[in-house]
Short mmCIF file of C-alpha atoms and ligand atoms in Angstrom, two decimals:
data_model
loop_
_atom_site.label_atom_id
_atom_site.label_comp_id
_atom_site.label_asym_id
_atom_site.label_seq_id
_atom_site.Cartn_x
_atom_site.Cartn_y
_atom_site.Cartn_z
CA MET A 1 2.26 28.31 -4.17
CA ARG A 2 -1.36 27.32 -3.65
CA VAL A 3 -2.26 24.12 -1.78
CA ILE A 4 -5.43 22.20 -2.62
CA VAL A 5 -6.59 19.17 -0.67
CA ASP A 6 -9.17 16.62 -1.78
CA GLU A 7 -11.00 15.57 1.38
CA ASP A 8 -12.81 12.80 -0.47
CA LYS A 9 -9.51 11.17 -1.45
CA CYS A 10 -7.76 11.69 1.89
CA CYS A 11 -7.35 8.42 3.79
CA GLY A 12 -6.24 10.03 7.04
CA ALA A 13 -2.70 8.77 7.02
CA GLY A 14 -1.42 11.97 8.60
CA GLN A 15 1.90 11.95 6.75
CA CYS A 16 1.21 15.57 5.76
CA VAL A 17 0.78 16.64 9.40
CA LEU A 18 4.00 14.90 10.42
CA LEU A 19 5.90 16.78 7.74
CA ALA A 20 4.22 20.19 7.75
CA PRO A 21 2.17 20.76 10.91
CA LYS A 22 1.92 24.49 10.12
CA VAL A 23 0.07 23.75 6.90
CA PHE A 24 -1.95 20.61 7.63
CA ASP A 25 -3.97 19.26 10.53
CA GLN A 26 -6.46 16.39 10.84
CA ARG A 27 -10.04 16.17 12.03
CA ASP A 28 -10.92 13.58 14.66
CA ASP A 29 -11.83 11.12 11.91
CA GLY A 30 -8.43 11.69 10.30
CA ILE A 31 -9.52 13.74 7.32
CA VAL A 32 -7.07 16.49 6.45
CA ILE A 33 -7.66 20.13 7.43
CA LEU A 34 -5.83 22.71 5.37
CA LEU A 35 -4.52 25.38 7.76
CA ASP A 36 -2.73 27.52 5.23
CA GLU A 37 -3.54 27.43 1.55
CA SER A 38 -0.73 29.78 0.56
CA PRO A 39 2.19 28.85 2.80
CA ALA A 40 5.32 30.93 3.21
CA LYS A 41 8.26 30.27 0.89
CA GLU A 42 10.35 28.58 3.56
CA LEU A 43 7.67 25.89 3.83
CA TYR A 44 7.66 25.04 0.09
CA THR A 45 10.07 22.13 0.43
CA VAL A 46 8.16 20.36 3.22
CA VAL A 47 4.83 21.01 1.53
CA ARG A 48 6.14 19.49 -1.71
CA GLU A 49 7.37 16.53 0.27
CA ALA A 50 3.96 16.15 1.92
CA ALA A 51 2.24 16.24 -1.47
CA THR A 52 4.58 13.52 -2.71
CA VAL A 53 4.32 11.28 0.32
CA CYS A 54 0.55 11.57 0.76
CA PRO A 55 -0.53 7.97 0.12
CA ALA A 56 -3.87 9.03 -1.32
CA ALA A 57 -2.55 11.60 -3.78
CA ALA A 58 -4.94 13.98 -2.04
CA ILE A 59 -2.68 17.06 -1.97
CA ARG A 60 -2.28 19.10 -5.13
CA LEU A 61 0.00 22.10 -5.53
CA GLU A 62 -0.31 24.97 -7.91
CA GLU A 63 3.23 26.25 -8.10
CA ASP A 64 4.08 29.83 -9.02
CA GLU A 65 5.42 29.64 -12.56
CA MET B 1 28.82 8.18 -10.60
CA THR B 2 27.98 10.72 -13.27
CA THR B 3 24.39 11.85 -13.62
CA PRO B 4 22.51 9.57 -16.04
CA THR B 5 21.03 11.03 -19.21
CA SER B 6 18.16 8.55 -19.44
CA VAL B 7 16.02 6.66 -16.94
CA LEU B 8 13.58 3.85 -17.73
CA VAL B 9 11.00 2.89 -15.11
CA VAL B 10 9.35 -0.52 -15.51
CA GLY B 11 5.94 -0.51 -13.81
CA ALA B 12 3.81 2.64 -14.11
CA SER B 13 2.03 2.73 -10.78
CA ALA B 14 2.52 4.32 -7.35
CA GLY B 15 6.19 3.41 -7.00
CA GLY B 16 7.23 3.98 -10.60
CA LEU B 17 5.41 7.28 -10.99
CA SER B 18 6.82 8.55 -7.70
CA VAL B 19 10.38 7.87 -8.88
CA ALA B 20 9.69 9.83 -12.06
CA GLU B 21 8.20 12.75 -10.14
CA ALA B 22 10.99 12.82 -7.59
CA LEU B 23 13.63 12.78 -10.34
CA ARG B 24 12.09 15.82 -12.04
CA ARG B 25 11.64 17.62 -8.72
CA GLU B 26 15.32 17.10 -7.98
CA GLY B 27 16.24 18.64 -11.31
CA PHE B 28 16.76 15.64 -13.60
CA THR B 29 16.43 16.88 -17.19
CA GLY B 30 17.30 13.71 -19.11
CA SER B 31 14.87 11.44 -20.89
CA LEU B 32 12.34 9.60 -18.80
CA THR B 33 10.25 6.61 -19.89
CA LEU B 34 7.61 4.71 -17.91
CA LEU B 35 6.72 1.27 -19.21
CA GLY B 36 3.54 -0.34 -17.89
CA ALA B 37 1.82 -3.66 -18.43
CA GLU B 38 -1.62 -2.20 -17.88
CA ARG B 39 -3.18 0.08 -20.45
CA HIS B 40 -4.31 2.60 -17.79
CA LEU B 41 -2.52 5.75 -16.72
CA PRO B 42 -1.08 5.37 -13.19
CA TYR B 43 -3.86 4.78 -10.68
CA ASP B 44 -4.13 4.10 -6.99
CA ARG B 45 -4.84 0.64 -5.60
CA PRO B 46 -5.99 1.17 -1.98
CA PRO B 47 -9.40 2.58 -3.04
CA LEU B 48 -10.04 -0.47 -5.25
CA SER B 49 -11.09 -2.84 -2.47
CA LYS B 50 -12.89 -0.05 -0.60
CA LYS B 51 -14.53 2.71 -2.62
CA VAL B 52 -14.44 1.28 -6.13
CA LEU B 53 -15.57 -2.23 -5.22
CA GLY B 54 -18.35 -0.79 -3.05
CA GLY B 55 -19.44 1.57 -5.82
CA ALA B 56 -18.81 4.87 -4.00
CA TRP B 57 -16.15 5.84 -6.54
CA LYS B 58 -15.99 5.59 -10.29
CA PRO B 59 -12.80 3.88 -11.44
CA GLU B 60 -11.51 7.15 -13.00
CA GLN B 61 -11.33 8.67 -9.51
CA THR B 62 -8.38 6.44 -8.69
CA GLN B 63 -6.14 8.07 -11.29
CA LEU B 64 -3.08 9.24 -9.38
CA ARG B 65 -2.51 12.54 -11.22
CA PRO B 66 -4.57 14.59 -13.64
CA GLU B 67 -3.34 14.46 -17.22
CA SER B 68 -2.10 18.05 -16.99
CA ALA B 69 0.28 17.04 -14.19
CA LEU B 70 1.47 14.00 -16.14
CA ALA B 71 2.14 16.18 -19.18
CA LYS B 72 4.35 18.47 -17.06
CA LEU B 73 6.50 15.47 -16.18
CA GLU B 74 7.79 15.34 -19.75
CA ALA B 75 7.97 11.59 -19.57
CA GLU B 76 7.07 9.09 -22.23
CA PHE B 77 4.43 6.58 -21.15
CA VAL B 78 4.55 3.23 -22.92
CA LEU B 79 1.44 1.45 -21.66
CA GLY B 80 -0.16 -1.92 -22.27
CA ASP B 81 3.17 -3.50 -23.18
CA PRO B 82 4.77 -5.60 -20.43
CA ALA B 83 8.52 -6.02 -20.14
CA VAL B 84 9.52 -9.60 -20.88
CA ARG B 85 13.32 -9.51 -20.64
CA LEU B 86 16.09 -7.47 -19.01
CA ASP B 87 19.67 -7.37 -20.22
CA VAL B 88 21.46 -6.19 -17.08
CA GLY B 89 24.83 -5.47 -18.73
CA ALA B 90 23.41 -3.52 -21.66
CA ARG B 91 20.64 -2.03 -19.49
CA GLU B 92 18.04 -2.85 -22.06
CA VAL B 93 14.45 -4.05 -21.62
CA THR B 94 12.55 -5.97 -24.27
CA THR B 95 8.76 -5.74 -24.26
CA ALA B 96 6.04 -8.20 -25.27
CA SER B 97 5.46 -6.31 -28.52
CA GLY B 98 9.17 -6.49 -29.33
CA ARG B 99 10.24 -2.96 -28.36
CA GLY B 100 13.81 -2.54 -27.12
CA LEU B 101 14.23 0.20 -24.49
CA ARG B 102 17.73 1.12 -23.34
CA ALA B 103 18.62 3.56 -20.57
CA ASP B 104 21.52 4.57 -18.33
CA VAL B 105 19.45 3.66 -15.29
CA ILE B 106 16.56 1.20 -15.02
CA VAL B 107 14.11 1.21 -12.09
CA LEU B 108 12.10 -1.96 -11.50
CA ALA B 109 8.67 -1.24 -9.98
CA THR B 110 6.53 -4.15 -11.14
CA GLY B 111 4.70 -4.81 -7.87
CA LEU B 112 2.99 -8.10 -7.09
CA GLU B 113 0.97 -10.84 -8.70
CA PRO B 114 -1.84 -12.44 -6.69
CA ARG B 115 -1.42 -16.07 -5.74
CA ARG B 116 -4.14 -18.30 -7.12
CA LEU B 117 -5.69 -21.61 -6.16
CA PRO B 118 -4.77 -24.52 -8.42
CA GLY B 119 -7.03 -24.67 -11.45
CA GLN B 120 -8.93 -21.51 -10.59
CA GLU B 121 -8.80 -20.21 -14.17
CA ALA B 122 -11.21 -22.98 -15.17
CA TRP B 123 -14.10 -21.53 -13.14
CA ALA B 124 -16.25 -18.46 -13.82
CA GLY B 125 -17.15 -16.60 -10.63
CA VAL B 126 -13.66 -16.87 -9.11
CA HIS B 127 -11.74 -13.63 -8.69
CA VAL B 128 -8.49 -12.08 -7.57
CA LEU B 129 -8.15 -8.35 -6.88
CA ARG B 130 -5.06 -6.41 -7.80
CA THR B 131 -6.03 -4.22 -10.76
CA VAL B 132 -8.89 -1.87 -11.57
CA ASP B 133 -10.13 -4.23 -14.28
CA GLU B 134 -10.25 -7.09 -11.78
CA THR B 135 -12.13 -4.84 -9.34
CA LEU B 136 -14.83 -4.04 -11.88
CA ALA B 137 -15.17 -7.70 -12.84
CA LEU B 138 -15.57 -8.67 -9.18
CA ARG B 139 -18.06 -5.87 -8.56
CA ALA B 140 -20.21 -7.02 -11.49
CA ASP B 141 -20.31 -10.55 -10.05
CA LEU B 142 -21.02 -9.33 -6.51
CA LEU B 143 -24.00 -7.36 -7.78
CA ALA B 144 -25.38 -10.57 -9.28
CA GLY B 145 -24.71 -13.18 -6.59
CA PRO B 146 -25.84 -13.13 -2.97
CA ARG B 147 -23.29 -15.52 -1.44
CA VAL B 148 -19.57 -14.80 -1.47
CA VAL B 149 -16.73 -16.76 0.06
CA VAL B 150 -13.45 -14.93 0.57
CA ALA B 151 -10.46 -17.25 0.74
CA GLY B 152 -7.87 -15.35 2.76
CA ASP B 153 -7.77 -13.76 6.22
CA GLY B 154 -5.22 -11.03 5.52
CA VAL B 155 -5.69 -7.31 4.91
CA LEU B 156 -7.06 -7.66 1.40
CA GLY B 157 -9.41 -10.56 2.18
CA THR B 158 -10.95 -8.90 5.21
CA GLU B 159 -11.30 -5.57 3.40
CA ILE B 160 -13.10 -7.22 0.51
CA ALA B 161 -15.31 -9.07 3.00
CA ALA B 162 -16.22 -5.81 4.73
CA THR B 163 -17.03 -4.09 1.44
CA ALA B 164 -19.11 -7.02 0.18
CA ARG B 165 -20.99 -7.19 3.48
CA GLY B 166 -21.63 -3.45 3.18
CA MET B 167 -23.22 -4.21 -0.21
CA GLY B 168 -25.64 -6.50 1.59
CA LEU B 169 -24.12 -9.83 0.56
CA THR B 170 -23.83 -12.99 2.62
CA VAL B 171 -20.11 -13.19 3.31
CA THR B 172 -17.87 -15.93 4.68
CA VAL B 173 -14.14 -15.50 5.25
CA VAL B 174 -11.98 -18.62 5.31
CA GLY B 175 -8.39 -18.54 6.49
CA PRO B 176 -5.72 -20.53 8.28
CA GLN B 177 -4.90 -18.06 11.06
CA SER B 178 -6.38 -17.96 14.55
CA ALA B 179 -7.56 -14.39 13.94
CA PRO B 180 -7.70 -12.22 10.84
CA LEU B 181 -4.48 -10.29 10.23
CA ALA B 182 -2.83 -12.20 13.09
CA SER B 183 0.48 -12.28 11.25
CA GLN B 184 0.40 -8.49 10.81
CA ILE B 185 -1.12 -7.20 14.06
CA GLY B 186 -1.01 -10.18 16.42
CA SER B 187 -3.80 -12.36 17.76
CA GLN B 188 -5.09 -9.93 20.43
CA VAL B 189 -5.91 -7.01 18.13
CA GLY B 190 -6.71 -9.50 15.35
CA GLY B 191 -9.34 -10.82 17.74
CA TYR B 192 -10.94 -7.36 17.96
CA LEU B 193 -11.10 -7.33 14.17
CA ALA B 194 -12.73 -10.77 14.19
CA LYS B 195 -15.36 -9.46 16.61
CA LEU B 196 -16.03 -6.46 14.37
CA HIS B 197 -16.65 -8.73 11.39
CA VAL B 198 -18.86 -11.10 13.34
CA ASP B 199 -20.87 -8.20 14.78
CA GLN B 200 -21.42 -6.94 11.25
CA GLY B 201 -22.70 -10.32 10.13
CA VAL B 202 -19.64 -11.78 8.40
CA GLU B 203 -19.16 -15.49 9.03
CA LEU B 204 -15.58 -16.32 9.94
CA ARG B 205 -14.16 -19.79 9.34
CA LEU B 206 -10.73 -19.47 10.91
CA GLY B 207 -7.97 -21.95 11.47
CA ILE B 208 -8.73 -23.77 8.26
CA GLY B 209 -7.69 -23.41 4.64
CA VAL B 210 -9.50 -23.85 1.34
CA ALA B 211 -8.58 -27.19 -0.22
CA GLU B 212 -10.19 -26.71 -3.61
CA LEU B 213 -12.86 -25.00 -5.64
CA VAL B 214 -15.98 -26.90 -6.59
CA GLY B 215 -18.45 -26.14 -9.36
CA ALA B 216 -20.35 -27.37 -12.35
CA ALA B 217 -20.60 -26.44 -16.02
CA GLY B 218 -17.63 -24.10 -15.79
CA ARG B 219 -19.05 -22.01 -12.94
CA VAL B 220 -17.93 -22.14 -9.33
CA SER B 221 -20.52 -23.27 -6.78
CA GLY B 222 -18.45 -23.31 -3.60
CA VAL B 223 -15.18 -24.14 -1.89
CA ARG B 224 -14.14 -27.34 -0.20
CA LEU B 225 -12.36 -26.79 3.12
CA ALA B 226 -9.40 -28.82 4.32
CA ASN B 227 -11.79 -30.86 6.53
CA GLY B 228 -13.94 -31.83 3.53
CA GLU B 229 -16.83 -29.50 4.29
CA VAL B 230 -18.21 -27.59 1.30
CA LEU B 231 -19.26 -23.93 1.65
CA PRO B 232 -21.66 -22.95 -1.14
CA ALA B 233 -20.89 -19.70 -3.00
CA ASP B 234 -21.98 -17.75 -6.05
CA VAL B 235 -18.73 -15.80 -6.04
CA VAL B 236 -15.32 -16.77 -4.63
CA VAL B 237 -12.58 -14.22 -4.02
CA VAL B 238 -9.06 -15.62 -3.71
CA ALA B 239 -6.98 -13.31 -1.50
CA ILE B 240 -4.30 -15.70 -0.29
CA GLY B 241 -1.37 -13.36 -0.73
CA SER B 242 0.82 -12.30 -3.60
CA ARG B 243 4.25 -12.91 -4.96
CA PRO B 244 6.66 -10.33 -6.39
CA ALA B 245 6.19 -9.87 -10.16
CA THR B 246 9.69 -11.03 -11.08
CA GLY B 247 8.93 -13.92 -13.45
CA TRP B 248 10.18 -11.88 -16.40
CA LEU B 249 13.54 -11.37 -14.65
CA ALA B 250 14.40 -15.08 -14.38
CA GLY B 251 17.75 -15.65 -16.05
CA SER B 252 18.61 -11.93 -16.04
CA GLY B 253 21.38 -12.44 -13.52
CA LEU B 254 19.68 -10.33 -10.86
CA VAL B 255 19.39 -12.00 -7.48
CA LEU B 256 15.74 -12.93 -6.94
CA GLY B 257 14.50 -14.14 -3.59
CA ASP B 258 11.45 -12.77 -1.85
CA GLY B 259 11.51 -9.98 -4.44
CA ILE B 260 14.38 -8.30 -6.24
CA VAL B 261 17.29 -8.43 -3.81
CA CYS B 262 18.91 -5.01 -3.35
CA ASP B 263 21.51 -3.37 -1.14
CA SER B 264 20.65 -0.73 1.45
CA ARG B 265 20.49 1.88 -1.35
CA CYS B 266 17.81 -0.14 -3.16
CA GLN B 267 20.26 -0.96 -5.92
CA ALA B 268 20.04 -4.45 -7.44
CA ALA B 269 23.00 -4.13 -9.83
CA ALA B 270 25.04 -1.26 -11.28
CA GLY B 271 22.47 1.19 -12.68
CA ILE B 272 19.51 -0.99 -11.72
CA TYR B 273 17.21 -0.17 -8.80
CA ALA B 274 14.01 -1.65 -7.41
CA VAL B 275 11.17 0.15 -5.66
CA GLY B 276 7.84 -0.62 -4.01
CA ASP B 277 6.18 -3.97 -3.38
CA VAL B 278 8.68 -5.86 -5.54
CA ALA B 279 11.85 -4.62 -3.78
CA PHE B 280 13.64 -6.66 -1.11
CA TRP B 281 16.29 -4.36 0.31
CA HIS B 282 18.61 -4.25 3.30
CA HIS B 283 17.18 -2.03 6.07
CA GLU B 284 20.26 -0.69 7.86
CA GLY B 285 18.37 0.42 10.96
CA PHE B 286 16.71 -2.97 11.34
CA GLY B 287 19.83 -4.87 10.33
CA ALA B 288 18.03 -7.23 7.96
CA GLY B 289 16.59 -7.55 4.49
CA MET B 290 12.89 -6.91 4.07
CA ARG B 291 10.13 -6.22 1.61
CA LEU B 292 7.05 -4.13 2.37
CA GLU B 293 3.70 -4.26 0.63
CA ASN B 294 2.18 -0.90 1.37
CA ARG B 295 1.36 2.35 -0.26
CA THR B 296 3.53 4.67 1.82
CA ASN B 297 6.55 2.49 1.24
CA ALA B 298 6.15 2.86 -2.52
CA VAL B 299 6.51 6.66 -2.38
CA GLU B 300 9.06 6.88 0.42
CA GLN B 301 11.31 4.34 -1.23
CA ALA B 302 10.85 6.09 -4.57
CA MET B 303 12.20 9.33 -3.09
CA VAL B 304 15.33 7.56 -1.84
CA VAL B 305 15.83 5.75 -5.15
CA ALA B 306 15.50 9.01 -7.11
CA ALA B 307 18.06 10.69 -4.82
CA ASN B 308 20.48 7.77 -5.23
CA ILE B 309 20.07 7.80 -9.02
CA LEU B 310 21.13 11.44 -8.92
CA GLY B 311 24.32 10.62 -7.03
CA LYS B 312 23.28 10.86 -3.38
CA ASP B 313 24.18 7.92 -1.22
CA ARG B 314 21.14 7.44 0.99
CA PRO B 315 20.16 4.25 2.79
CA TYR B 316 16.45 3.53 2.95
CA THR B 317 15.42 3.12 6.60
CA PRO B 318 11.67 3.70 6.92
CA VAL B 319 9.31 3.21 9.84
CA PRO B 320 6.77 1.03 8.00
CA TYR B 321 3.17 2.23 7.87
CA PHE B 322 -0.05 0.83 6.48
CA TRP B 323 -3.72 1.36 7.07
CA THR B 324 -6.90 -0.49 6.34
CA ASP B 325 -10.52 0.67 6.42
CA GLN B 326 -13.11 -1.98 7.34
CA PHE B 327 -16.71 -1.12 8.24
CA ASP B 328 -16.40 1.88 10.57
CA ALA B 329 -12.83 1.05 11.60
CA LYS B 330 -9.82 2.97 10.41
CA ILE B 331 -6.89 0.84 11.47
CA GLN B 332 -3.40 2.34 11.25
CA VAL B 333 -0.25 0.31 11.80
CA HIS B 334 3.20 1.80 12.33
CA GLY B 335 6.55 0.10 12.82
CA PHE B 336 7.40 -3.53 13.48
CA LEU B 337 5.01 -5.90 15.24
CA PRO B 338 6.92 -9.15 15.81
CA ALA B 339 4.85 -12.23 16.64
CA ASP B 340 6.22 -12.42 20.20
CA ALA B 341 5.70 -8.72 20.98
CA GLU B 342 3.96 -7.61 24.16
CA VAL B 343 0.84 -5.48 23.63
CA ALA B 344 -0.34 -2.61 25.83
CA ILE B 345 -3.47 -0.53 25.29
CA VAL B 346 -2.29 3.03 26.00
CA GLU B 347 -5.31 5.07 24.83
CA GLY B 348 -9.01 4.42 24.57
CA ASP B 349 -10.71 1.08 24.96
CA PRO B 350 -11.11 -1.79 22.47
CA ALA B 351 -14.68 -2.32 23.72
CA LEU B 352 -15.48 1.23 22.57
CA ARG B 353 -13.70 0.60 19.25
CA GLN B 354 -11.31 3.46 19.78
CA PHE B 355 -7.84 2.67 21.03
CA VAL B 356 -4.11 2.75 20.51
CA ALA B 357 -2.10 -0.41 21.21
CA LEU B 358 1.67 -0.25 21.53
CA TYR B 359 3.81 -3.29 20.70
CA GLY B 360 7.05 -3.92 22.55
CA SER B 361 9.89 -6.30 21.97
CA ARG B 362 13.25 -6.65 23.78
CA GLY B 363 12.40 -3.84 26.15
CA LYS B 364 11.49 -1.24 23.53
CA VAL B 365 8.44 0.03 21.70
CA THR B 366 8.68 -1.28 18.12
CA GLY B 367 5.22 -0.74 16.70
CA LEU B 368 1.64 0.36 17.24
CA VAL B 369 -1.89 -0.15 16.06
CA GLY B 370 -4.35 2.73 16.15
CA TRP B 371 -8.07 2.06 15.78
CA ASN B 372 -10.25 5.09 15.04
CA MET B 373 -7.85 7.34 16.93
CA VAL B 374 -5.82 9.11 14.30
CA LYS B 375 -4.44 11.99 16.35
CA GLN B 376 -3.41 9.86 19.30
CA THR B 377 -1.93 7.35 16.87
CA ARG B 378 0.21 10.06 15.32
CA GLN B 379 1.39 11.19 18.75
CA HIS B 380 2.31 7.67 19.90
CA ARG B 381 4.16 7.02 16.63
CA GLN B 382 6.97 9.02 18.21
CA HIS B 383 7.53 6.15 20.68
CA VAL B 384 8.07 3.84 17.71
CA VAL B 385 10.48 6.26 16.05
CA GLU B 386 12.46 6.73 19.26
CA GLY B 387 12.21 3.17 20.53
CA THR B 388 10.97 4.34 23.93
CA ALA B 389 11.60 1.94 26.84
CA TRP B 390 8.71 -0.51 27.17
CA SER B 391 8.60 -0.17 30.97
CA GLU B 392 8.06 3.58 30.59
CA VAL B 393 5.01 3.37 28.31
CA VAL B 394 3.45 0.56 30.32
CA ALA B 395 3.85 2.54 33.54
CA ALA B 396 2.34 5.63 31.91
CA ALA B 397 -0.62 3.59 30.61
CA ARG B 398 -1.27 2.21 34.10
CA VAL B 399 -1.31 5.70 35.59
CA ALA B 400 -3.70 6.87 32.88
CA SER B 401 -6.17 4.07 33.48
CA THR B 402 -6.37 4.40 37.28
C1 FAD C 1 -6.88 -3.84 -3.52
C2 FAD C 1 -5.71 -3.26 -2.82
C3 FAD C 1 -5.89 -2.51 -1.66
C4 FAD C 1 -4.80 -1.97 -0.98
N1 FAD C 1 -5.02 -1.24 0.15
C5 FAD C 1 -3.97 -0.71 0.81
C6 FAD C 1 -4.16 0.06 1.99
O1 FAD C 1 -5.30 0.25 2.46
N2 FAD C 1 -3.08 0.58 2.61
C7 FAD C 1 -1.82 0.39 2.14
O2 FAD C 1 -0.86 0.88 2.74
N3 FAD C 1 -1.59 -0.33 1.01
C8 FAD C 1 -2.63 -0.88 0.34
N4 FAD C 1 -2.41 -1.62 -0.80
C9 FAD C 1 -1.03 -1.82 -1.26
C10 FAD C 1 -0.56 -0.71 -2.21
O3 FAD C 1 -1.53 -0.45 -3.18
C11 FAD C 1 0.74 -1.16 -2.84
O4 FAD C 1 1.70 -1.24 -1.82
C12 FAD C 1 1.23 -0.21 -3.92
O5 FAD C 1 0.34 -0.17 -5.01
C13 FAD C 1 2.61 -0.63 -4.41
O6 FAD C 1 3.01 0.16 -5.49
P1 FAD C 1 4.02 -0.42 -6.57
O7 FAD C 1 4.18 0.68 -7.56
O8 FAD C 1 5.20 -1.00 -5.91
O9 FAD C 1 3.28 -1.69 -7.23
P2 FAD C 1 1.93 -1.76 -8.04
O10 FAD C 1 0.99 -0.71 -7.61
O11 FAD C 1 1.49 -3.18 -8.00
O12 FAD C 1 2.36 -1.43 -9.54
C14 FAD C 1 3.13 -2.26 -10.33
C15 FAD C 1 2.80 -1.98 -11.78
O13 FAD C 1 3.73 -2.67 -12.60
C16 FAD C 1 3.06 -3.25 -13.68
N5 FAD C 1 3.83 -4.39 -14.15
C17 FAD C 1 3.93 -5.64 -13.61
N6 FAD C 1 4.74 -6.41 -14.36
C18 FAD C 1 5.17 -5.65 -15.37
C19 FAD C 1 6.04 -5.88 -16.49
N7 FAD C 1 6.62 -7.06 -16.69
N8 FAD C 1 6.25 -4.86 -17.34
C20 FAD C 1 5.68 -3.64 -17.15
N9 FAD C 1 4.86 -3.36 -16.12
C21 FAD C 1 4.60 -4.35 -15.25
C22 FAD C 1 1.72 -3.64 -13.10
O14 FAD C 1 0.78 -3.78 -14.12
C23 FAD C 1 1.42 -2.47 -12.18
O15 FAD C 1 0.72 -1.46 -12.84
C24 FAD C 1 -3.49 -2.19 -1.48
C25 FAD C 1 -3.31 -2.96 -2.63
C26 FAD C 1 -4.39 -3.50 -3.31
C27 FAD C 1 -4.18 -4.32 -4.54
S1 SF4 C 2 -1.12 12.67 3.97
FE1 SF4 C 2 -2.78 12.71 2.47
S2 SF4 C 2 -4.13 11.07 3.08
FE2 SF4 C 2 -2.83 11.52 4.82
S3 SF4 C 2 -3.98 13.00 6.08
FE3 SF4 C 2 -2.64 14.15 4.71
S4 SF4 C 2 -3.92 14.54 2.91
FE4 SF4 C 2 -4.93 12.92 4.03
#
């Protein structure tokens, strides 16, 4: 899985950090920081949840086919 | 309940699309249809009053998913054709163009309709803002006219005022509350927001409502306040709240109150669910029915609805969250902020425009407002989730400030 974040879309809600703190962090102004663009398999579920819940649709996933 | 073979979602926006995505993610392989009144593919509303109105974003940038991702959903999109009737027993929706769509499960995600002032349709230059088309129409008028009056002191009205002011317009906000957003964040923090607007040059006319629109030759020229005074305007924005888009459900047999009335599983009737701004459901944790009008609710509720459609039995018990961006302020609101709550500043300083305020009621933390302090806001959210004792956080705040 590859994680892509769109910093321009991000509205700093921080839902991603609450769900997957190993993969996402936030700058002081709230904009997302991607810590791990290819997270380990055991994180796939929380990362998918973060991508869904992100209220700015700023997290995109390229799933392994 | 056996797994349904077909799901119809009415309303193709944040809530509706999220149900469809969650169903597929959870392995639903049946047929999936999204019916939408607007002709656009699902797009996001929060940027409308901020980046699109201000011109920083093109309208296409609000599209929620790229077309490749929508194609992978294997869902049929029926757009530009509003639902006009629901047969609850047969689980069939009739559309304006006369289509009949039947499904094992129907999800209602039709959102809100803006309230309007009486007779406002008669005047050019008067706007509401809910859709992308309405945003572009308002932007075109704002670019032409220097004076705008915003009727409404809630989140949407103040956001539009901030954006219009940022475009260099002369802006007046009129509203009945003592402070903007007072009903959402209380009068103390609402007062800080009032100060921000005034400092940025917005004129606030608070504690008074708009009585009527005035104009000549079919074009608005101002608003008359309840005290008779007339405020001149080239453009008037009406942001006086919204009502659930349930008109088409009258006579369907569903219980309609402040939205589509649902149980704690967000089910309105057998095989019929509601999600997002239109859904009034029973919050088990809070012990009462409620309806939320915010973006995070639309997706979180959608995930619960999708799980319940697939046979889980999950109550929906969120900690509400919304944000608003106005001038340089990012304001984030978590939890419940009852009108009689006590307020304690636990981080930062309102004078420096960076702070976290906790809200307490009946001895517990129930909510918080963060203002340009996203990390600290996220940390203090835990107090809201856990319902930390109010005395504890107030004591800690006192220690921190001495
Ligand atoms: C300008 C603006 C700014 C906002 N800013 C913020 C913000 O900063 N933070 C925040 O948390 N929230 C914000 N919100 C709120 C957030 O956008 C909503 O909570 C969210 O869009 C709700 O999603 P929904 O799918 O329930 O409803 P909606 O997004 O309203 O979607 C409902 C859809 O159903 C369609 N529909 C209606 N009737 C029918 C029918 N009869 N048949 C078929 N389709 C129908 C509508 O056309 C619409 O596309 C904002 C909203 C607006 C309008
Ligand atoms: S959840 Fe989305 S909007 Fe919020 S910080 Fe993460 S990427 Fe940004």
